[in-house]
CSV table of C-alpha atoms in Angstrom, one decimal:
chain,number,residue,atom,x,y,z
A,1,TYR,CA,251.7,227.5,115.7
A,2,ALA,CA,251.5,225.3,118.8
A,3,SER,CA,247.8,225.4,119.3
A,4,SER,CA,245.8,222.2,119.2
A,5,MET,CA,242.7,224.2,118.3
A,6,GLY,CA,241.7,225.1,114.8
A,7,GLY,CA,243.1,228.5,113.9
A,8,THR,CA,242.3,231.2,111.5
A,9,THR,CA,243.7,231.9,108.1
A,10,THR,CA,245.7,235.1,108.1
A,11,GLY,CA,247.6,237.3,105.6
A,12,THR,CA,247.9,237.9,101.9
A,13,THR,CA,250.7,236.8,99.7
A,14,THR,CA,251.7,237.7,96.1
A,15,GLY,CA,255.1,236.1,96.7
A,16,THR,CA,257.5,235.0,93.9
A,17,THR,CA,255.6,234.2,90.7
A,18,GLY,CA,258.6,232.9,88.7
A,19,THR,CA,258.0,230.4,85.9
A,20,THR,CA,256.0,227.3,85.6
A,21,GLY,CA,259.1,225.2,86.4
A,22,GLY,CA,258.0,222.5,84.1
A,23,ALA,CA,254.4,222.3,85.4
A,24,ALA,CA,251.7,221.8,82.8
A,25,VAL,CA,249.8,225.0,81.9
A,26,PRO,CA,246.0,224.6,81.8
A,27,ALA,CA,243.9,225.9,78.9
A,28,SER,CA,241.8,227.8,81.5
A,29,GLY,CA,241.6,228.4,85.2
A,30,VAL,CA,244.1,226.9,87.6
A,31,MET,CA,245.6,223.4,87.7
A,32,ALA,CA,247.3,221.7,90.6
A,33,SER,CA,250.1,219.2,90.5
A,34,LEU,CA,252.6,217.6,92.9
A,35,ALA,CA,255.7,219.9,93.3
A,36,ALA,CA,259.2,218.6,92.9
A,37,ASN,CA,261.3,217.8,95.9
A,38,GLN,CA,258.6,216.3,98.0
A,39,PRO,CA,259.5,215.7,101.7
A,40,SER,CA,260.5,212.1,102.5
A,41,GLY,CA,261.7,209.9,105.3
A,42,SER,CA,260.8,210.5,108.9
A,43,ALA,CA,258.9,213.0,110.9
A,44,ILE,CA,260.2,213.6,114.4
A,45,ALA,CA,257.6,213.6,117.2
A,46,GLY,CA,257.5,217.0,118.8
A,47,ALA,CA,258.8,218.9,115.7
A,48,GLY,CA,257.1,222.0,114.5
A,49,GLN,CA,256.4,223.3,111.0
A,50,LEU,CA,257.3,220.0,109.3
A,51,ASP,CA,257.1,220.0,105.5
A,52,VAL,CA,254.6,217.2,104.8
A,53,ALA,CA,253.6,217.9,101.2
A,54,LYS,CA,254.2,220.4,98.4
A,55,PHE,CA,251.7,221.4,95.7
A,56,THR,CA,252.1,223.5,92.5
A,57,PHE,CA,249.3,225.7,91.3
A,58,THR,CA,249.6,227.0,87.7
A,59,ALA,CA,247.3,229.5,86.0
A,60,SER,CA,246.4,229.6,82.3
A,61,THR,CA,248.1,232.0,80.0
A,62,GLY,CA,244.8,233.7,79.4
A,63,ALA,CA,244.3,235.1,82.9
A,64,GLY,CA,245.6,235.0,86.5
A,65,SER,CA,243.6,233.8,89.4
A,66,THR,CA,243.5,233.9,93.2
A,67,LEU,CA,243.5,230.7,95.2
A,68,THR,CA,240.8,231.0,97.9
A,69,SER,CA,240.5,227.6,99.7
A,70,LEU,CA,242.0,224.1,100.1
A,71,LYS,CA,240.6,220.9,101.4
A,72,LEU,CA,243.0,218.2,102.5
A,73,ILE,CA,242.4,214.7,103.8
A,74,ARG,CA,244.8,213.1,106.3
A,75,THR,CA,246.2,209.7,105.3
A,76,GLY,CA,248.2,207.2,107.4
A,77,VAL,CA,247.5,206.2,111.0
A,78,VAL,CA,248.5,209.4,112.8
A,79,SER,CA,245.3,210.7,114.5
A,80,ASP,CA,243.9,214.3,114.6
A,81,SER,CA,244.9,214.5,118.2
A,82,ASN,CA,248.6,214.2,117.2
A,83,ILE,CA,248.3,217.2,114.9
A,84,SER,CA,248.9,220.4,116.8
A,85,ASN,CA,248.7,222.8,113.9
A,86,LEU,CA,248.7,223.1,110.1
A,87,TYR,CA,250.1,225.9,107.9
A,88,LEU,CA,250.7,226.9,104.3
A,89,ALA,CA,254.0,228.4,103.4
A,90,ASP,CA,255.0,230.2,100.2
A,91,GLU,CA,258.1,229.8,98.0
A,92,SER,CA,260.3,231.9,100.4
A,93,GLY,CA,259.3,229.7,103.3
A,94,VAL,CA,257.2,232.3,105.0
A,95,ILE,CA,253.9,231.0,106.5
A,96,PHE,CA,250.9,232.9,105.0
A,97,ALA,CA,247.9,230.9,106.4
A,98,GLN,CA,246.9,228.7,109.3
A,99,TYR,CA,244.2,226.0,109.0
A,100,SER,CA,240.6,226.9,109.6
A,101,SER,CA,239.4,223.5,110.9
A,102,LEU,CA,240.4,219.9,111.4
A,103,ASN,CA,237.6,217.3,111.9
A,104,ASN,CA,237.7,213.6,111.2
A,105,GLY,CA,240.9,213.8,109.2
A,106,ILE,CA,239.7,216.7,107.0
A,107,ALA,CA,241.6,219.9,107.1
A,108,MET,CA,240.3,223.2,105.6
A,109,PHE,CA,242.1,226.3,104.7
A,110,ASP,CA,239.5,229.1,104.0
A,111,GLY,CA,239.8,232.7,103.2
A,112,LEU,CA,243.1,232.4,101.2
A,113,ASN,CA,244.3,235.2,99.0
A,114,LEU,CA,247.2,233.6,97.0
A,115,GLN,CA,247.7,235.3,93.7
A,116,VAL,CA,248.7,233.1,90.7
A,117,ASN,CA,249.7,235.3,87.7
A,118,ALA,CA,248.7,234.3,84.2
A,119,GLY,CA,251.0,231.5,82.8
A,120,GLN,CA,252.8,231.3,86.1
A,121,SER,CA,253.1,228.8,89.0
A,122,ARG,CA,253.0,229.1,92.8
A,123,VAL,CA,254.4,226.4,95.0
A,124,VAL,CA,252.6,225.9,98.3
A,125,THR,CA,254.1,223.8,101.1
A,126,LEU,CA,251.8,222.2,103.7
A,127,ARG,CA,253.5,222.3,107.1
A,128,MET,CA,252.4,220.6,110.4
A,129,ASP,CA,253.2,220.6,114.1
A,130,LEU,CA,253.5,217.0,115.2
A,131,SER,CA,252.7,216.2,118.9
A,132,SER,CA,255.5,214.8,121.0
A,133,SER,CA,253.0,212.0,121.9
A,134,ALA,CA,252.8,210.7,118.4
A,135,THR,CA,253.7,207.0,118.2
A,136,ALA,CA,257.0,206.0,116.5
A,137,GLY,CA,256.4,203.9,113.4
A,138,ASN,CA,253.1,205.4,112.6
A,139,THR,CA,252.6,206.9,109.1
A,140,LEU,CA,251.3,210.3,108.2
A,141,GLY,CA,250.4,211.9,104.9
A,142,TRP,CA,248.0,214.2,103.1
A,143,GLN,CA,245.8,214.2,100.1
A,144,LEU,CA,244.8,217.5,98.4
A,145,ALA,CA,241.2,216.6,97.7
A,146,SER,CA,239.9,219.9,96.3
A,147,ALA,CA,240.7,223.6,95.9
A,148,MET,CA,238.9,226.7,94.8
A,149,ALA,CA,240.2,229.7,92.9
A,150,SER,CA,238.5,233.0,91.9
A,151,GLY,CA,237.7,231.5,88.5
A,152,GLY,CA,236.2,228.3,89.9
A,153,ALA,CA,237.4,224.8,91.0
A,154,VAL,CA,241.0,224.0,90.6
A,155,SER,CA,241.7,221.1,88.2
A,156,GLY,CA,244.1,218.2,88.5
A,157,LEU,CA,242.8,216.9,91.8
A,158,PRO,CA,242.9,214.8,93.9
A,159,LEU,CA,246.7,214.6,94.6
A,160,ILE,CA,248.3,212.3,97.1
A,161,GLY,CA,251.3,213.5,98.9
A,162,PRO,CA,254.1,211.4,100.4
A,163,ASN,CA,253.9,209.2,103.4
A,164,LEU,CA,256.3,210.0,106.3
A,165,ILE,CA,257.2,207.7,109.2
A,166,VAL,CA,257.0,209.0,112.8
A,167,THR,CA,260.2,208.7,114.8
A,168,THR,CA,261.4,209.8,118.2
A,169,VAL,CA,264.8,211.2,119.2
A,170,SER,CA,266.9,211.5,122.3
A,171,ASN,CA,270.4,212.3,123.4
A,172,PRO,CA,270.1,215.1,122.4
A,173,SER,CA,266.4,215.8,122.4
A,174,LEU,CA,265.0,218.2,119.9
A,175,ALA,CA,266.2,221.7,120.3
A,176,THR,CA,263.9,224.2,122.0
A,177,ALA,CA,263.7,228.0,121.4
A,178,THR,CA,262.1,230.5,123.8
A,179,TYR,CA,261.5,234.0,122.5
A,180,THR,CA,261.3,236.5,125.5
A,181,TYR,CA,260.5,240.1,125.0
A,182,VAL,CA,262.8,242.7,126.6
A,183,THR,CA,261.6,246.2,127.5
A,184,THR,CA,263.0,249.0,125.3
A,185,GLY,CA,262.7,252.8,125.5
A,186,SER,CA,259.0,253.9,125.4
A,187,THR,CA,259.5,257.2,123.6
A,188,VAL,CA,261.3,258.4,120.4
A,189,ASP,CA,261.4,261.8,118.7
A,190,ALA,CA,260.1,261.9,115.1
A,191,GLY,CA,263.1,262.2,112.7
A,192,THR,CA,265.3,259.7,114.7
A,193,ASN,CA,267.2,257.2,112.7
A,194,GLY,CA,268.4,253.8,114.0
A,195,PHE,CA,265.9,253.7,116.9
A,196,LEU,CA,265.8,250.5,118.9
A,197,ALA,CA,262.2,249.6,118.5
A,198,HIS,CA,262.2,246.0,119.7
A,199,SER,CA,264.4,243.8,121.8
A,200,ALA,CA,264.2,240.2,122.8
A,201,THR,CA,266.2,237.3,124.1
A,202,VAL,CA,266.1,233.9,122.4
A,203,ASN,CA,267.1,231.0,124.6
A,204,VAL,CA,268.1,227.8,122.7
A,205,THR,CA,268.6,224.4,124.4
A,206,ASN,CA,269.9,220.9,123.4
A,207,SER,CA,271.3,221.9,120.0
A,208,ALA,CA,272.0,225.0,118.0
A,209,VAL,CA,269.3,226.2,115.6
A,210,LEU,CA,269.2,228.1,112.3
A,211,LEU,CA,267.0,231.2,111.9
A,212,LYS,CA,265.1,230.8,108.6
A,213,SER,CA,262.8,233.8,108.9
A,214,ILE,CA,261.0,235.9,111.4
A,215,LYS,CA,257.9,238.1,110.9
A,216,TYR,CA,257.1,241.2,113.0
A,217,THR,CA,253.7,242.8,113.0
A,218,VAL,CA,253.8,246.5,113.7
A,219,VAL,CA,250.8,247.4,115.9
A,220,GLY,CA,249.8,251.0,116.7
A,221,SER,CA,248.6,254.2,115.2
A,222,ALA,CA,251.9,255.2,113.6
A,223,ASN,CA,251.8,255.7,109.8
A,224,LYS,CA,253.7,252.7,108.6
A,225,ALA,CA,255.1,254.7,105.7
A,226,ASP,CA,257.0,256.7,108.3
A,227,LEU,CA,258.9,253.6,109.5
A,228,LYS,CA,261.8,252.9,107.2
A,229,ASN,CA,265.0,250.9,106.9
A,230,ALA,CA,264.4,248.3,109.6
A,231,THR,CA,267.4,246.2,110.6
A,232,LEU,CA,267.4,243.0,112.6
A,233,LYS,CA,270.6,242.4,114.7
A,234,SER,CA,271.5,239.4,116.8
A,235,ARG,CA,274.4,239.5,119.2
A,236,GLY,CA,275.4,242.8,117.5
A,237,VAL,CA,275.5,241.2,114.0
A,238,VAL,CA,273.2,242.4,111.2
A,239,VAL,CA,271.0,239.4,110.3
A,240,ALA,CA,268.7,241.0,107.7
A,241,THR,CA,267.2,244.3,106.6
A,242,ALA,CA,263.8,245.5,105.3
A,243,SER,CA,263.3,248.9,103.7
A,244,ILE,CA,259.6,249.3,104.4
A,245,VAL,CA,256.7,248.0,106.5
A,246,ASP,CA,254.4,246.2,104.0
A,247,ASN,CA,250.7,246.9,103.4
A,248,ASN,CA,249.7,244.3,106.0
A,249,ASP,CA,251.8,246.0,108.7
A,250,LYS,CA,254.4,243.2,108.5
A,251,VAL,CA,258.1,243.2,108.3
A,252,ILE,CA,259.7,239.9,107.3
A,253,PHE,CA,263.4,239.3,107.9
A,254,ILE,CA,265.0,236.5,105.9
A,255,PRO,CA,268.8,236.0,106.5
A,256,THR,CA,270.7,236.3,103.2
A,257,THR,CA,273.3,233.8,104.6
A,258,GLU,CA,272.9,231.0,107.1
A,259,PHE,CA,272.4,232.4,110.6
A,260,ARG,CA,273.1,230.1,113.5
A,261,LEU,CA,271.9,230.6,117.1
A,262,PRO,CA,274.0,228.6,119.6
A,263,THR,CA,272.6,227.1,122.7
A,264,GLY,CA,272.1,229.6,125.5
A,265,ASN,CA,270.9,233.2,125.1
A,266,SER,CA,271.1,235.4,122.0
A,267,THR,CA,269.8,238.9,121.7
A,268,PHE,CA,267.4,240.0,118.9
A,269,GLU,CA,267.1,243.7,118.2
A,270,VAL,CA,265.1,245.6,115.6
A,271,TYR,CA,266.3,249.1,114.7
A,272,VAL,CA,264.2,251.5,112.5
A,273,ASP,CA,264.2,255.0,111.1
A,274,VAL,CA,261.2,257.0,112.5
A,275,ALA,CA,260.5,259.6,109.8
A,276,GLY,CA,257.3,261.0,111.3
A,277,SER,CA,253.9,260.2,113.0
A,278,PRO,CA,254.2,262.4,116.1
A,279,ASN,CA,251.8,261.7,118.9
A,280,ARG,CA,251.3,258.2,117.6
A,281,THR,CA,252.4,254.8,118.8
A,282,MET,CA,254.1,251.6,117.5
A,283,ALA,CA,254.9,248.1,119.0
A,284,TRP,CA,256.8,245.4,117.1
A,285,ASN,CA,255.3,242.0,117.8
A,286,VAL,CA,256.0,238.4,117.0
A,287,LEU,CA,252.2,237.8,117.0
A,288,ARG,CA,252.2,234.1,116.7
A,289,PRO,CA,255.0,231.6,117.4
A,290,TYR,CA,254.9,230.3,113.8
A,291,ASP,CA,256.0,233.8,112.7
A,292,ALA,CA,259.5,232.7,113.8
A,293,VAL,CA,261.0,229.7,111.9
A,294,PHE,CA,263.9,227.9,113.6
A,295,VAL,CA,265.5,224.6,112.5
A,296,ASP,CA,267.3,222.1,114.7
A,297,THR,CA,270.9,221.7,113.3
A,298,GLN,CA,271.3,218.2,114.8
A,299,TYR,CA,268.2,216.7,113.1
A,300,ASN,CA,267.6,219.3,110.4
A,301,THR,CA,264.0,219.6,111.4
A,302,PRO,CA,262.0,222.7,112.4
A,303,VAL,CA,261.1,223.3,116.0
A,304,THR,CA,258.2,225.2,117.6
A,305,PRO,CA,259.3,228.3,119.6
A,306,THR,CA,257.5,229.6,122.5
A,307,THR,CA,257.0,233.3,123.3
A,308,SER,CA,257.0,235.1,126.6
A,309,GLY,CA,256.2,238.6,127.6
A,310,SER,CA,254.9,241.5,125.4
A,311,ALA,CA,256.4,244.2,123.2
A,312,THR,CA,257.0,247.7,124.4
A,313,THR,CA,254.6,250.3,123.0
A,314,VAL,CA,256.6,253.3,121.9
A,315,THR,CA,255.1,256.8,121.7
A,316,ILE,CA,256.5,259.0,119.0
A,317,ASN,CA,257.1,262.6,120.1
A,318,GLN,CA,257.2,265.7,118.0
A,319,GLY,CA,260.5,266.3,116.3
A,320,ARG,CA,262.8,268.9,117.8
A,321,VAL,CA,265.3,271.3,116.4
A,322,THR,CA,268.4,272.0,118.5
A,323,ALA,CA,270.7,274.9,117.9
A,324,SER,CA,274.3,275.2,119.1
A,325,LYS,CA,277.3,277.4,118.3
A,326,SER,CA,279.7,275.8,115.8
A,327,THR,CA,283.2,275.1,117.0
A,328,ASP,CA,284.6,277.1,114.1
A,329,THR,CA,282.5,280.2,114.6
A,330,PRO,CA,284.7,283.3,114.1
A,331,THR,CA,286.2,284.8,117.3
A,332,THR,CA,288.5,287.5,115.8
A,333,ASN,CA,287.9,291.2,115.5
A,334,ILE,CA,286.1,292.5,112.4
A,335,PRO,CA,288.1,295.1,110.5
A,336,LEU,CA,286.5,298.6,110.1
A,337,GLY,CA,284.8,298.9,106.8
A,338,ALA,CA,284.9,295.1,106.0
A,339,SER,CA,282.0,293.6,104.0
A,340,ASN,CA,280.5,290.2,103.6
A,341,VAL,CA,282.1,289.0,106.8
A,342,THR,CA,281.0,285.9,108.6
A,343,ILE,CA,280.3,286.9,112.2
A,344,ALA,CA,278.9,283.6,113.6
A,345,LYS,CA,278.2,279.9,112.7
A,346,PHE,CA,275.6,277.7,114.2
A,347,ASN,CA,274.7,274.0,114.0
A,348,LEU,CA,271.0,273.1,113.6
A,349,TYR,CA,269.9,269.5,114.3
A,350,ALA,CA,266.4,268.2,113.6
A,351,GLY,CA,265.5,265.1,115.5
């Protein structure tokens, strides 16, 4: 997210297939085209996860395909040293890949696994972290030079994206967001519902930010199928829910309504039902800063959060059954000769 080094491509996405949205359908293979609603205007120096180009990939009606790599060429006068990171985001705005390399203005995304169903389209957004040292007035843009899919080379290329103009801001400066882990309880009994599995504080400065999405990676030996009904809360308010941990050990929370974080500190807490996995562990991590997407409300531009600390590793204990006498257990005498008489009531709790 904020690294100036070439990263690695991560994750798999099947995402929202939808319709072609007016994109031409190729007779075979996959065709690329410029997506609607291209970014335009300025790019603020120091901003993170800037949308810099959008591309549509459409598969033929005969067969689906998997997008496996992209090659992009930088245009404009912004130098490689001003590019702190590059990402690809899907239709929901969640980043699914980070660039593999950037050399002499050529950026590569290798090892992609983006499924495009037959007769359907996927929209991929190229995002960029722009260094605060970028010079105001310089231009930046990207050309999609080539792409590969499981069936061969993608057609319709090259495509030239929009040019953006670098600008700087002050009074206020861009918002900042710092995500700091807070220690939680380190043990939980199997069968516990609503367990606080993760806690953090998000400190925001300069201007309020909007939370667009946040991705947690669940690390540890716990069977992820035993972790259910995750809920993200901030300042005691439910932000989003997720019923399961996905096959990549990820939980992505996307607020259903606009969620604003004011300047100052806000709590982030993840609660989860722990259905099983005794004697195993779990830790809920924001593995990479780009897994959290915040937008400055003053300038309507994304900002790069920083992270601090580490997640608590939680050990899951064996479930326990507790027995107690019920408050309505009979206390009266039993008549002589009576039958089918309740003589005691007990409460059993499994947790």
